[in-house]
């Protein structure tokens, strides 16, 4: 992509990052070995072709990018993860790093992740994408791509950015995507030529630990944030019109949008007895008969914030998503 910069350091002299999160390896290691599939350009008789093979701890992305006859412009080949295992949260990281070696002098390498689509974006453009420059020919090196270099507003014909994250943060990777990338892809795109890229690993770097608890805001630790509503460990939910949904960590649960219906950020739901419960763990938060400041209670669609939530057995309010950095 134009105007997007990646850097590399030869592995022989690269210093290990203080905080890294491994996203993929090709050595069979549990938790980082993923399923990959190669795809050739299918558009308008595209002639680009490639392969993606894994062996001896390294993946080999090999092929050729040819012009699409109808467009008279280079097409693409790519390799993408296809399994449904969740990715680790990299929302507190600064870079994506690839340990790679190129055997061909090819200038059209790109990397993408996620499935986001930019408002007004191209039909076939999904995910956040950035280009990267391979290390000097024949040498393994660690390529580092700042996460702020990625954009989801890119041209699906060329792979080039239409609007960069650095121009408008509307196109920057969002927290939801960084919390679980869902998929990753390595591309050879927009440049005609032979491709041979060997990949040892993909990781996030420049990661920081969550903020420590603030003074006076001690609360119970939360369970891990589920990757989907289906995975939410909700309890005591029987009403068909309500579904378990999981709150975000951007605000305290008690400060989030007052919603009691379906939605990805609803912090609570109302059960058949009228009790408002935490959407993730099912703990009772408010009882209309006790904690509404206007009657009749059945006319209120959400709990009153002038009444404290119900305390649990530990004496703390049953706002079960309190924890470090979240008050």
C-alpha positions as protocol buffer text, in pm:
chain_id: "A"
residue {
  index: 1
  type: UNK
  ca { x: 0 y: 0 z: 0 }
}
residue {
  index: 2
  type: UNK
  ca { x: 123 y: 347 z: -76 }
}
residue {
  index: 3
  type: UNK
  ca { x: 236 y: 573 z: 204 }
}
residue {
  index: 4
  type: UNK
  ca { x: 240 y: 286 z: 451 }
}
residue {
  index: 5
  type: UNK
  ca { x: 569 y: 193 z: 610 }
}
residue {
  index: 6
  type: UNK
  ca { x: 690 y: -130 z: 767 }
}
residue {
  index: 7
  type: UNK
  ca { x: 1030 y: -190 z: 916 }
}
residue {
  index: 8
  type: UNK
  ca { x: 1243 y: -501 z: 961 }
}
residue {
  index: 9
  type: UNK
  ca { x: 1533 y: -616 z: 1171 }
}
residue {
  index: 10
  type: UNK
  ca { x: 1752 y: -912 z: 1082 }
}
residue {
  index: 11
  type: UNK
  ca { x: 1688 y: -1195 z: 1323 }
}
residue {
  index: 12
  type: UNK
  ca { x: 2058 y: -1228 z: 1395 }
}
residue {
  index: 13
  type: UNK
  ca { x: 2060 y: -887 z: 1560 }
}
residue {
  index: 14
  type: UNK
  ca { x: 1696 y: -840 z: 1659 }
}
residue {
  index: 15
  type: UNK
  ca { x: 1631 y: -790 z: 2027 }
}
residue {
  index: 16
  type: UNK
  ca { x: 1334 y: -977 z: 2165 }
}
residue {
  index: 17
  type: UNK
  ca { x: 1035 y: -753 z: 2236 }
}
residue {
  index: 18
  type: UNK
  ca { x: 956 y: -709 z: 2602 }
}
residue {
  index: 19
  type: UNK
  ca { x: 587 y: -786 z: 2550 }
}
residue {
  index: 20
  type: UNK
  ca { x: 472 y: -1000 z: 2257 }
}
residue {
  index: 21
  type: UNK
  ca { x: 167 y: -1216 z: 2185 }
}
residue {
  index: 22
  type: UNK
  ca { x: 214 y: -1501 z: 1938 }
}
residue {
  index: 23
  type: UNK
  ca { x: -65 y: -1522 z: 1680 }
}
residue {
  index: 24
  type: UNK
  ca { x: 54 y: -1804 z: 1454 }
}
residue {
  index: 25
  type: UNK
  ca { x: 341 y: -2047 z: 1415 }
}
residue {
  index: 26
  type: UNK
  ca { x: 400 y: -2335 z: 1175 }
}
residue {
  index: 27
  type: UNK
  ca { x: 572 y: -2580 z: 1409 }
}
residue {
  index: 28
  type: UNK
  ca { x: 268 y: -2771 z: 1533 }
}
residue {
  index: 29
  type: UNK
  ca { x: 264 y: -2592 z: 1870 }
}
residue {
  index: 30
  type: UNK
  ca { x: -69 y: -2606 z: 2050 }
}
residue {
  index: 31
  type: UNK
  ca { x: -256 y: -2278 z: 2055 }
}
residue {
  index: 32
  type: UNK
  ca { x: -61 y: -2112 z: 1772 }
}
residue {
  index: 33
  type: UNK
  ca { x: -87 y: -2366 z: 1490 }
}
residue {
  index: 34
  type: UNK
  ca { x: -375 y: -2272 z: 1262 }
}
residue {
  index: 35
  type: UNK
  ca { x: -537 y: -2398 z: 942 }
}
residue {
  index: 36
  type: UNK
  ca { x: -454 y: -2203 z: 625 }
}
residue {
  index: 37
  type: UNK
  ca { x: -595 y: -2199 z: 272 }
}
residue {
  index: 38
  type: UNK
  ca { x: -450 y: -2041 z: -42 }
}
residue {
  index: 39
  type: UNK
  ca { x: -676 y: -1851 z: -283 }
}
residue {
  index: 40
  type: UNK
  ca { x: -607 y: -1739 z: -640 }
}
residue {
  index: 41
  type: UNK
  ca { x: -757 y: -1426 z: -792 }
}
residue {
  index: 42
  type: UNK
  ca { x: -1104 y: -1531 z: -916 }
}
residue {
  index: 43
  type: UNK
  ca { x: -1200 y: -1200 z: -1080 }
}
residue {
  index: 44
  type: UNK
  ca { x: -1269 y: -1171 z: -1453 }
}
residue {
  index: 45
  type: UNK
  ca { x: -1042 y: -1451 z: -1568 }
}
residue {
  index: 46
  type: UNK
  ca { x: -756 y: -1373 z: -1331 }
}
residue {
  index: 47
  type: UNK
  ca { x: -447 y: -1579 z: -1410 }
}
residue {
  index: 48
  type: UNK
  ca { x: -252 y: -1539 z: -1084 }
}
residue {
  index: 49
  type: UNK
  ca { x: -183 y: -1865 z: -904 }
}
residue {
  index: 50
  type: UNK
  ca { x: -5 y: -1984 z: -595 }
}
residue {
  index: 51
  type: UNK
  ca { x: 40 y: -2243 z: -321 }
}
residue {
  index: 52
  type: UNK
  ca { x: 76 y: -2230 z: 57 }
}
residue {
  index: 53
  type: UNK
  ca { x: 254 y: -2526 z: 213 }
}
residue {
  index: 54
  type: UNK
  ca { x: 363 y: -2593 z: 571 }
}
residue {
  index: 55
  type: UNK
  ca { x: 653 y: -2806 z: 685 }
}
residue {
  index: 56
  type: UNK
  ca { x: 953 y: -2809 z: 922 }
}
residue {
  index: 57
  type: UNK
  ca { x: 834 y: -2508 z: 1118 }
}
residue {
  index: 58
  type: UNK
  ca { x: 794 y: -2281 z: 817 }
}
residue {
  index: 59
  type: UNK
  ca { x: 514 y: -2195 z: 575 }
}
residue {
  index: 60
  type: UNK
  ca { x: 600 y: -2128 z: 211 }
}
residue {
  index: 61
  type: UNK
  ca { x: 384 y: -1889 z: 8 }
}
residue {
  index: 62
  type: UNK
  ca { x: 479 y: -1947 z: -354 }
}
residue {
  index: 63
  type: UNK
  ca { x: 333 y: -1839 z: -687 }
}
residue {
  index: 64
  type: UNK
  ca { x: 304 y: -1569 z: -948 }
}
residue {
  index: 65
  type: UNK
  ca { x: 90 y: -1257 z: -980 }
}
residue {
  index: 66
  type: UNK
  ca { x: -25 y: -1197 z: -1336 }
}
residue {
  index: 67
  type: UNK
  ca { x: -229 y: -925 z: -1502 }
}
residue {
  index: 68
  type: UNK
  ca { x: -605 y: -972 z: -1507 }
}
residue {
  index: 69
  type: UNK
  ca { x: -673 y: -958 z: -1885 }
}
residue {
  index: 70
  type: UNK
  ca { x: -995 y: -759 z: -1858 }
}
residue {
  index: 71
  type: UNK
  ca { x: -847 y: -503 z: -1618 }
}
residue {
  index: 72
  type: UNK
  ca { x: -496 y: -499 z: -1768 }
}
residue {
  index: 73
  type: UNK
  ca { x: -366 y: -475 z: -1413 }
}
residue {
  index: 74
  type: UNK
  ca { x: -207 y: -723 z: -1171 }
}
residue {
  index: 75
  type: UNK
  ca { x: -436 y: -947 z: -965 }
}
residue {
  index: 76
  type: UNK
  ca { x: -355 y: -1125 z: -638 }
}
residue {
  index: 77
  type: UNK
  ca { x: -292 y: -1448 z: -453 }
}
residue {
  index: 78
  type: UNK
  ca { x: -340 y: -1485 z: -79 }
}
residue {
  index: 79
  type: UNK
  ca { x: -332 y: -1735 z: 208 }
}
residue {
  index: 80
  type: UNK
  ca { x: -580 y: -1704 z: 495 }
}
residue {
  index: 81
  type: UNK
  ca { x: -654 y: -1877 z: 822 }
}
residue {
  index: 82
  type: UNK
  ca { x: -971 y: -2083 z: 802 }
}
residue {
  index: 83
  type: UNK
  ca { x: -1021 y: -2228 z: 1151 }
}
residue {
  index: 84
  type: UNK
  ca { x: -1267 y: -2081 z: 1399 }
}
residue {
  index: 85
  type: UNK
  ca { x: -1042 y: -2082 z: 1706 }
}
residue {
  index: 86
  type: UNK
  ca { x: -1042 y: -1736 z: 1869 }
}
residue {
  index: 87
  type: UNK
  ca { x: -729 y: -1523 z: 1854 }
}
residue {
  index: 88
  type: UNK
  ca { x: -573 y: -1370 z: 2165 }
}
residue {
  index: 89
  type: UNK
  ca { x: -663 y: -1011 z: 2252 }
}
residue {
  index: 90
  type: UNK
  ca { x: -407 y: -769 z: 2104 }
}
residue {
  index: 91
  type: UNK
  ca { x: -598 y: -448 z: 2174 }
}
residue {
  index: 92
  type: UNK
  ca { x: -313 y: -324 z: 2396 }
}
residue {
  index: 93
  type: UNK
  ca { x: -43 y: -395 z: 2136 }
}
residue {
  index: 94
  type: UNK
  ca { x: 125 y: -158 z: 1894 }
}
residue {
  index: 95
  type: UNK
  ca { x: 249 y: -369 z: 1604 }
}
residue {
  index: 96
  type: UNK
  ca { x: 200 y: -684 z: 1399 }
}
residue {
  index: 97
  type: UNK
  ca { x: 526 y: -867 z: 1329 }
}
residue {
  index: 98
  type: UNK
  ca { x: 606 y: -1136 z: 1074 }
}
residue {
  index: 99
  type: UNK
  ca { x: 929 y: -1336 z: 1072 }
}
residue {
  index: 100
  type: UNK
  ca { x: 979 y: -1393 z: 701 }
}
residue {
  index: 101
  type: UNK
  ca { x: 1228 y: -1447 z: 422 }
}
residue {
  index: 102
  type: UNK
  ca { x: 1172 y: -1365 z: 53 }
}
residue {
  index: 103
  type: UNK
  ca { x: 1347 y: -1553 z: -226 }
}
residue {
  index: 104
  type: UNK
  ca { x: 1204 y: -1325 z: -495 }
}
residue {
  index: 105
  type: UNK
  ca { x: 1236 y: -949 z: -536 }
}
residue {
  index: 106
  type: UNK
  ca { x: 861 y: -889 z: -505 }
}
residue {
  index: 107
  type: UNK
  ca { x: 716 y: -554 z: -392 }
}
residue {
  index: 108
  type: UNK
  ca { x: 347 y: -634 z: -341 }
}
residue {
  index: 109
  type: UNK
  ca { x: 331 y: -814 z: -7 }
}
residue {
  index: 110
  type: UNK
  ca { x: 38 y: -724 z: 218 }
}
residue {
  index: 111
  type: UNK
  ca { x: -107 y: -849 z: 546 }
}
residue {
  index: 112
  type: UNK
  ca { x: -466 y: -823 z: 666 }
}
residue {
  index: 113
  type: UNK
  ca { x: -681 y: -930 z: 958 }
}
residue {
  index: 114
  type: UNK
  ca { x: -1046 y: -924 z: 1063 }
}
residue {
  index: 115
  type: UNK
  ca { x: -1365 y: -891 z: 862 }
}
residue {
  index: 116
  type: UNK
  ca { x: -1460 y: -526 z: 916 }
}
residue {
  index: 117
  type: UNK
  ca { x: -1598 y: -325 z: 626 }
}
residue {
  index: 118
  type: UNK
  ca { x: -1548 y: 50 z: 604 }
}
residue {
  index: 119
  type: UNK
  ca { x: -1852 y: 276 z: 569 }
}
residue {
  index: 120
  type: UNK
  ca { x: -1886 y: 333 z: 196 }
}
residue {
  index: 121
  type: UNK
  ca { x: -1606 y: 85 z: 127 }
}
residue {
  index: 122
  type: UNK
  ca { x: -1556 y: -133 z: -178 }
}
residue {
  index: 123
  type: UNK
  ca { x: -1777 y: -441 z: -213 }
}
residue {
  index: 124
  type: UNK
  ca { x: -1500 y: -703 z: -195 }
}
residue {
  index: 125
  type: UNK
  ca { x: -1284 y: -518 z: 58 }
}
residue {
  index: 126
  type: UNK
  ca { x: -1312 y: -658 z: 410 }
}
residue {
  index: 127
  type: UNK
  ca { x: -1069 y: -657 z: 698 }
}
residue {
  index: 128
  type: UNK
  ca { x: -787 y: -421 z: 789 }
}
residue {
  index: 129
  type: UNK
  ca { x: -494 y: -428 z: 546 }
}
residue {
  index: 130
  type: UNK
  ca { x: -141 y: -292 z: 522 }
}
residue {
  index: 131
  type: UNK
  ca { x: 152 y: -359 z: 292 }
}
residue {
  index: 132
  type: UNK
  ca { x: 494 y: -466 z: 414 }
}
residue {
  index: 133
  type: UNK
  ca { x: 842 y: -478 z: 270 }
}
residue {
  index: 134
  type: UNK
  ca { x: 1028 y: -809 z: 297 }
}
residue {
  index: 135
  type: UNK
  ca { x: 1378 y: -815 z: 453 }
}
residue {
  index: 136
  type: UNK
  ca { x: 1681 y: -808 z: 220 }
}
residue {
  index: 137
  type: UNK
  ca { x: 1658 y: -1089 z: -32 }
}
residue {
  index: 138
  type: UNK
  ca { x: 1744 y: -1432 z: 111 }
}
residue {
  index: 139
  type: UNK
  ca { x: 1755 y: -1323 z: 478 }
}
residue {
  index: 140
  type: UNK
  ca { x: 1508 y: -1405 z: 752 }
}
residue {
  index: 141
  type: UNK
  ca { x: 1400 y: -1092 z: 935 }
}
residue {
  index: 142
  type: UNK
  ca { x: 1126 y: -962 z: 1163 }
}
residue {
  index: 143
  type: UNK
  ca { x: 898 y: -725 z: 974 }
}
residue {
  index: 144
  type: UNK
  ca { x: 711 y: -486 z: 1204 }
}
residue {
  index: 145
  type: UNK
  ca { x: 389 y: -317 z: 1089 }
}
residue {
  index: 146
  type: UNK
  ca { x: 236 y: -55 z: 1323 }
}
residue {
  index: 147
  type: UNK
  ca { x: -130 y: -134 z: 1385 }
}
residue {
  index: 148
  type: UNK
  ca { x: -210 y: 228 z: 1295 }
}
residue {
  index: 149
  type: UNK
  ca { x: -88 y: 151 z: 942 }
}
residue {
  index: 150
  type: UNK
  ca { x: -386 y: -79 z: 884 }
}
residue {
  index: 151
  type: UNK
  ca { x: -706 y: 49 z: 725 }
}
residue {
  index: 152
  type: UNK
  ca { x: -1034 y: -115 z: 627 }
}
residue {
  index: 153
  type: UNK
  ca { x: -1098 y: 144 z: 352 }
}
residue {
  index: 154
  type: UNK
  ca { x: -896 y: 0 z: 65 }
}
residue {
  index: 155
  type: UNK
  ca { x: -945 y: -59 z: -305 }
}
residue {
  index: 156
  type: UNK
  ca { x: -1050 y: -416 z: -379 }
}
residue {
  index: 157
  type: UNK
  ca { x: -904 y: -388 z: -731 }
}
residue {
  index: 158
  type: UNK
  ca { x: -551 y: -287 z: -629 }
}
residue {
  index: 159
  type: UNK
  ca { x: -524 y: -338 z: -253 }
}
residue {
  index: 160
  type: UNK
  ca { x: -415 y: 24 z: -217 }
}
residue {
  index: 161
  type: UNK
  ca { x: -564 y: 237 z: 63 }
}
residue {
  index: 162
  type: UNK
  ca { x: -839 y: 482 z: -22 }
}
residue {
  index: 163
  type: UNK
  ca { x: -831 y: 639 z: 324 }
}
residue {
  index: 164
  type: UNK
  ca { x: -565 y: 556 z: 581 }
}
residue {
  index: 165
  type: UNK
  ca { x: -611 y: 517 z: 955 }
}
residue {
  index: 166
  type: UNK
  ca { x: -363 y: 803 z: 1002 }
}
residue {
  index: 167
  type: UNK
  ca { x: -593 y: 1027 z: 796 }
}
residue {
  index: 168
  type: UNK
  ca { x: -914 y: 936 z: 977 }
}
residue {
  index: 169
  type: UNK
  ca { x: -943 y: 712 z: 1285 }
}
residue {
  index: 170
  type: UNK
  ca { x: -1280 y: 591 z: 1154 }
}
residue {
  index: 171
  type: UNK
  ca { x: -1076 y: 347 z: 944 }
}
residue {
  index: 172
  type: UNK
  ca { x: -841 y: 234 z: 1221 }
}
residue {
  index: 173
  type: UNK
  ca { x: -866 y: -120 z: 1363 }
}
residue {
  index: 174
  type: UNK
  ca { x: -1142 y: -119 z: 1624 }
}
residue {
  index: 175
  type: UNK
  ca { x: -1127 y: -273 z: 1970 }
}
residue {
  index: 176
  type: UNK
  ca { x: -1373 y: -548 z: 1882 }
}
residue {
  index: 177
  type: UNK
  ca { x: -1151 y: -671 z: 1598 }
}
residue {
  index: 178
  type: UNK
  ca { x: -829 y: -643 z: 1799 }
}
residue {
  index: 179
  type: UNK
  ca { x: -989 y: -844 z: 2081 }
}
residue {
  index: 180
  type: UNK
  ca { x: -1029 y: -1135 z: 1835 }
}
residue {
  index: 181
  type: UNK
  ca { x: -887 y: -1099 z: 1485 }
}
residue {
  index: 182
  type: UNK
  ca { x: -1107 y: -1385 z: 1355 }
}
residue {
  index: 183
  type: UNK
  ca { x: -886 y: -1433 z: 1049 }
}
residue {
  index: 184
  type: UNK
  ca { x: -547 y: -1330 z: 908 }
}
residue {
  index: 185
  type: UNK
  ca { x: -427 y: -1322 z: 546 }
}
residue {
  index: 186
  type: UNK
  ca { x: -94 y: -1286 z: 370 }
}
residue {
  index: 187
  type: UNK
  ca { x: -127 y: -1133 z: 23 }
}
residue {
  index: 188
  type: UNK
  ca { x: 76 y: -1087 z: -292 }
}
residue {
  index: 189
  type: UNK
  ca { x: -121 y: -821 z: -476 }
}
residue {
  index: 190
  type: UNK
  ca { x: -115 y: -534 z: -719 }
}
residue {
  index: 191
  type: UNK
  ca { x: 239 y: -601 z: -847 }
}
residue {
  index: 192
  type: UNK
  ca { x: 319 y: -839 z: -1133 }
}
residue {
  index: 193
  type: UNK
  ca { x: 590 y: -1090 z: -1058 }
}
residue {
  index: 194
  type: UNK
  ca { x: 706 y: -1413 z: -896 }
}
residue {
  index: 195
  type: UNK
  ca { x: 637 y: -1472 z: -526 }
}
residue {
  index: 196
  type: UNK
  ca { x: 828 y: -1684 z: -277 }
}
residue {
  index: 197
  type: UNK
  ca { x: 784 y: -1594 z: 90 }
}
residue {
  index: 198
  type: UNK
  ca { x: 879 y: -1816 z: 383 }
}
residue {
  index: 199
  type: UNK
  ca { x: 703 y: -1742 z: 713 }
}
residue {
  index: 200
  type: UNK
  ca { x: 816 y: -1866 z: 1054 }
}
residue {
  index: 201
  type: UNK
  ca { x: 578 y: -1680 z: 1284 }
}
residue {
  index: 202
  type: UNK
  ca { x: 327 y: -1398 z: 1322 }
}
residue {
  index: 203
  type: UNK
  ca { x: 298 y: -1206 z: 1647 }
}
residue {
  index: 204
  type: UNK
  ca { x: 181 y: -881 z: 1805 }
}
residue {
  index: 205
  type: UNK
  ca { x: 443 y: -668 z: 1975 }
}
residue {
  index: 206
  type: UNK
  ca { x: 463 y: -356 z: 2188 }
}
residue {
  index: 207
  type: UNK
  ca { x: 189 y: -498 z: 2411 }
}
residue {
  index: 208
  type: UNK
  ca { x: 118 y: -349 z: 2751 }
}
residue {
  index: 209
  type: UNK
  ca { x: -50 y: -509 z: 3051 }
}
residue {
  index: 210
  type: UNK
  ca { x: -401 y: -395 z: 3155 }
}
residue {
  index: 211
  type: UNK
  ca { x: -405 y: -95 z: 3386 }
}
residue {
  index: 212
  type: UNK
  ca { x: -387 y: -182 z: 3758 }
}
residue {
  index: 213
  type: UNK
  ca { x: -692 y: -125 z: 3980 }
}
residue {
  index: 214
  type: UNK
  ca { x: -750 y: 240 z: 4061 }
}
residue {
  index: 215
  type: UNK
  ca { x: -742 y: 350 z: 4422 }
}
residue {
  index: 216
  type: UNK
  ca { x: -1075 y: 301 z: 4590 }
}
residue {
  index: 217
  type: UNK
  ca { x: -1222 y: 102 z: 4304 }
}
residue {
  index: 218
  type: UNK
  ca { x: -1143 y: -252 z: 4414 }
}
residue {
  index: 219
  type: UNK
  ca { x: -1393 y: -501 z: 4281 }
}
residue {
  index: 220
  type: UNK
  ca { x: -1419 y: -866 z: 4202 }
}
residue {
  index: 221
  type: UNK
  ca { x: -1221 y: -998 z: 3908 }
}
residue {
  index: 222
  type: UNK
  ca { x: -1428 y: -1073 z: 3603 }
}
residue {
  index: 223
  type: UNK
  ca { x: -1442 y: -1395 z: 3408 }
}
residue {
  index: 224
  type: UNK
  ca { x: -1272 y: -1381 z: 3071 }
}
residue {
  index: 225
  type: UNK
  ca { x: -1471 y: -1192 z: 2811 }
}
residue {
  index: 226
  type: UNK
  ca { x: -1648 y: -1455 z: 2597 }
}
residue {
  index: 227
  type: UNK
  ca { x: -1569 y: -1443 z: 2226 }
}
residue {
  index: 228
  type: UNK
  ca { x: -1937 y: -1453 z: 2130 }
}
residue {
  index: 229
  type: UNK
  ca { x: -2285 y: -1430 z: 2278 }
}
residue {
  index: 230
  type: UNK
  ca { x: -2317 y: -1806 z: 2235 }
}
residue {
  index: 231
  type: UNK
  ca { x: -2012 y: -1857 z: 2456 }
}
residue {
  index: 232
  type: UNK
  ca { x: -2146 y: -1628 z: 2728 }
}
residue {
  index: 233
  type: UNK
  ca { x: -2175 y: -1830 z: 3053 }
}
residue {
  index: 234
  type: UNK
  ca { x: -2514 y: -1684 z: 3136 }
}
residue {
  index: 235
  type: UNK
  ca { x: -2743 y: -1851 z: 3385 }
}
residue {
  index: 236
  type: UNK
  ca { x: -3114 y: -1837 z: 3466 }
}
residue {
  index: 237
  type: UNK
  ca { x: -3215 y: -1726 z: 3119 }
}
residue {
  index: 238
  type: UNK
  ca { x: -3541 y: -1877 z: 3001 }
}
residue {
  index: 239
  type: UNK
  ca { x: -3722 y: -1593 z: 2829 }
}
residue {
  index: 240
  type: UNK
  ca { x: -3713 y: -1649 z: 2454 }
}
residue {
  index: 241
  type: UNK
  ca { x: -3727 y: -1277 z: 2376 }
}
residue {
  index: 242
  type: UNK
  ca { x: -3397 y: -1212 z: 2555 }
}
residue {
  index: 243
  type: UNK
  ca { x: -3062 y: -1358 z: 2461 }
}
residue {
  index: 244
  type: UNK
  ca { x: -2738 y: -1370 z: 2660 }
}
residue {
  index: 245
  type: UNK
  ca { x: -2507 y: -1091 z: 2548 }
}
residue {
  index: 246
  type: UNK
  ca { x: -2176 y: -978 z: 2688 }
}
residue {
  index: 247
  type: UNK
  ca { x: -2086 y: -628 z: 2794 }
}
residue {
  index: 248
  type: UNK
  ca { x: -1773 y: -453 z: 2681 }
}
residue {
  index: 249
  type: UNK
  ca { x: -1490 y: -336 z: 2906 }
}
residue {
  index: 250
  type: UNK
  ca { x: -1488 y: 21 z: 2778 }
}
residue {
  index: 251
  type: UNK
  ca { x: -1708 y: 141 z: 3065 }
}
residue {
  index: 252
  type: UNK
  ca { x: -1814 y: -2 z: 3399 }
}
residue {
  index: 253
  type: UNK
  ca { x: -2117 y: -225 z: 3357 }
}
residue {
  index: 254
  type: UNK
  ca { x: -2329 y: 9 z: 3567 }
}
residue {
  index: 255
  type: UNK
  ca { x: -2239 y: 302 z: 3342 }
}
residue {
  index: 256
  type: UNK
  ca { x: -2302 y: 140 z: 3008 }
}
residue {
  index: 257
  type: UNK
  ca { x: -2595 y: 213 z: 2784 }
}
residue {
  index: 258
  type: UNK
  ca { x: -2926 y: 135 z: 2955 }
}
residue {
  index: 259
  type: UNK
  ca { x: -3038 y: -150 z: 2739 }
}
residue {
  index: 260
  type: UNK
  ca { x: -3247 y: -452 z: 2826 }
}
residue {
  index: 261
  type: UNK
  ca { x: -3292 y: -601 z: 2483 }
}
residue {
  index: 262
  type: UNK
  ca { x: -3082 y: -788 z: 2229 }
}
residue {
  index: 263
  type: UNK
  ca { x: -2750 y: -630 z: 2143 }
}
residue {
  index: 264
  type: UNK
  ca { x: -2376 y: -685 z: 2162 }
}
residue {
  index: 265
  type: UNK
  ca { x: -2323 y: -437 z: 2447 }
}
residue {
  index: 266
  type: UNK
  ca { x: -2632 y: -481 z: 2664 }
}
residue {
  index: 267
  type: UNK
  ca { x: -2508 y: -515 z: 3023 }
}
residue {
  index: 268
  type: UNK
  ca { x: -2823 y: -680 z: 3158 }
}
residue {
  index: 269
  type: UNK
  ca { x: -3153 y: -841 z: 3068 }
}
residue {
  index: 270
  type: UNK
  ca { x: -3487 y: -880 z: 3244 }
}
residue {
  index: 271
  type: UNK
  ca { x: -3606 y: -1228 z: 3337 }
}
residue {
  index: 272
  type: UNK
  ca { x: -3966 y: -1350 z: 3350 }
}
residue {
  index: 273
  type: UNK
  ca { x: -4000 y: -1238 z: 3713 }
}
residue {
  index: 274
  type: UNK
  ca { x: -3894 y: -884 z: 3621 }
}
residue {
  index: 275
  type: UNK
  ca { x: -3550 y: -913 z: 3783 }
}
residue {
  index: 276
  type: UNK
  ca { x: -3270 y: -747 z: 3592 }
}
residue {
  index: 277
  type: UNK
  ca { x: -2967 y: -977 z: 3569 }
}
residue {
  index: 278
  type: UNK
  ca { x: -2611 y: -946 z: 3444 }
}
residue {
  index: 279
  type: UNK
  ca { x: -2606 y: -1062 z: 3083 }
}
residue {
  index: 280
  type: UNK
  ca { x: -2285 y: -1255 z: 3127 }
}
residue {
  index: 281
  type: UNK
  ca { x: -2317 y: -1438 z: 3458 }
}
residue {
  index: 282
  type: UNK
  ca { x: -2688 y: -1409 z: 3538 }
}
residue {
  index: 283
  type: UNK
  ca { x: -2634 y: -1247 z: 3881 }
}
residue {
  index: 284
  type: UNK
  ca { x: -2938 y: -1044 z: 3996 }
}
residue {
  index: 285
  type: UNK
  ca { x: -2869 y: -669 z: 3976 }
}
residue {
  index: 286
  type: UNK
  ca { x: -3199 y: -491 z: 4037 }
}
residue {
  index: 287
  type: UNK
  ca { x: -3545 y: -600 z: 4151 }
}
residue {
  index: 288
  type: UNK
  ca { x: -3821 y: -368 z: 4027 }
}
residue {
  index: 289
  type: UNK
  ca { x: -4026 y: -417 z: 4344 }
}
residue {
  index: 290
  type: UNK
  ca { x: -3740 y: -279 z: 4554 }
}
residue {
  index: 291
  type: UNK
  ca { x: -3522 y: -57 z: 4342 }
}
residue {
  index: 292
  type: UNK
  ca { x: -3723 y: 165 z: 4113 }
}
residue {
  index: 293
  type: UNK
  ca { x: -3774 y: 526 z: 4206 }
}
residue {
  index: 294
  type: UNK
  ca { x: -4098 y: 568 z: 4015 }
}
residue {
  index: 295
  type: UNK
  ca { x: -4408 y: 353 z: 4027 }
}
residue {
  index: 296
  type: UNK
  ca { x: -4564 y: 152 z: 3886 }
}
residue {
  index: 297
  type: UNK
  ca { x: -4247 y: -50 z: 3838 }
}
residue {
  index: 298
  type: UNK
  ca { x: -4378 y: -243 z: 3537 }
}
residue {
  index: 299
  type: UNK
  ca { x: -4382 y: 83 z: 3337 }
}
residue {
  index: 300
  type: UNK
  ca { x: -4005 y: 122 z: 3366 }
}
residue {
  index: 301
  type: UNK
  ca { x: -3795 y: -36 z: 3088 }
}
residue {
  index: 302
  type: UNK
  ca { x: -3464 y: -17 z: 3280 }
}
residue {
  index: 303
  type: UNK
  ca { x: -3336 y: -7 z: 3637 }
}
residue {
  index: 304
  type: UNK
  ca { x: -3306 y: 314 z: 3833 }
}
residue {
  index: 305
  type: UNK
  ca { x: -2951 y: 432 z: 3878 }
}
residue {
  index: 306
  type: UNK
  ca { x: -3055 y: 611 z: 4198 }
}
residue {
  index: 307
  type: UNK
  ca { x: -3078 y: 276 z: 4370 }
}
residue {
  index: 308
  type: UNK
  ca { x: -2768 y: 63 z: 4431 }
}
residue {
  index: 309
  type: UNK
  ca { x: -2749 y: -283 z: 4276 }
}
residue {
  index: 310
  type: UNK
  ca { x: -2806 y: -590 z: 4488 }
}
residue {
  index: 311
  type: UNK
  ca { x: -2505 y: -712 z: 4685 }
}
residue {
  index: 312
  type: UNK
  ca { x: -2369 y: -1059 z: 4629 }
}
residue {
  index: 313
  type: UNK
  ca { x: -2254 y: -1307 z: 4892 }
}
residue {
  index: 314
  type: UNK
  ca { x: -1914 y: -1135 z: 4905 }
}
residue {
  index: 315
  type: UNK
  ca { x: -2077 y: -806 z: 5003 }
}
residue {
  index: 316
  type: UNK
  ca { x: -1992 y: -641 z: 4672 }
}
residue {
  index: 317
  type: UNK
  ca { x: -2256 y: -517 z: 4426 }
}
residue {
  index: 318
  type: UNK
  ca { x: -2352 y: -778 z: 4170 }
}
residue {
  index: 319
  type: UNK
  ca { x: -2202 y: -577 z: 3885 }
}
residue {
  index: 320
  type: UNK
  ca { x: -1991 y: -873 z: 3789 }
}
residue {
  index: 321
  type: UNK
  ca { x: -1770 y: -707 z: 3531 }
}
residue {
  index: 322
  type: UNK
  ca { x: -1573 y: -491 z: 3765 }
}
residue {
  index: 323
  type: UNK
  ca { x: -1202 y: -548 z: 3770 }
}
residue {
  index: 324
  type: UNK
  ca { x: -858 y: -398 z: 3707 }
}
residue {
  index: 325
  type: UNK
  ca { x: -890 y: -76 z: 3517 }
}
residue {
  index: 326
  type: UNK
  ca { x: -1267 y: -85 z: 3508 }
}
residue {
  index: 327
  type: UNK
  ca { x: -1359 y: 62 z: 3845 }
}
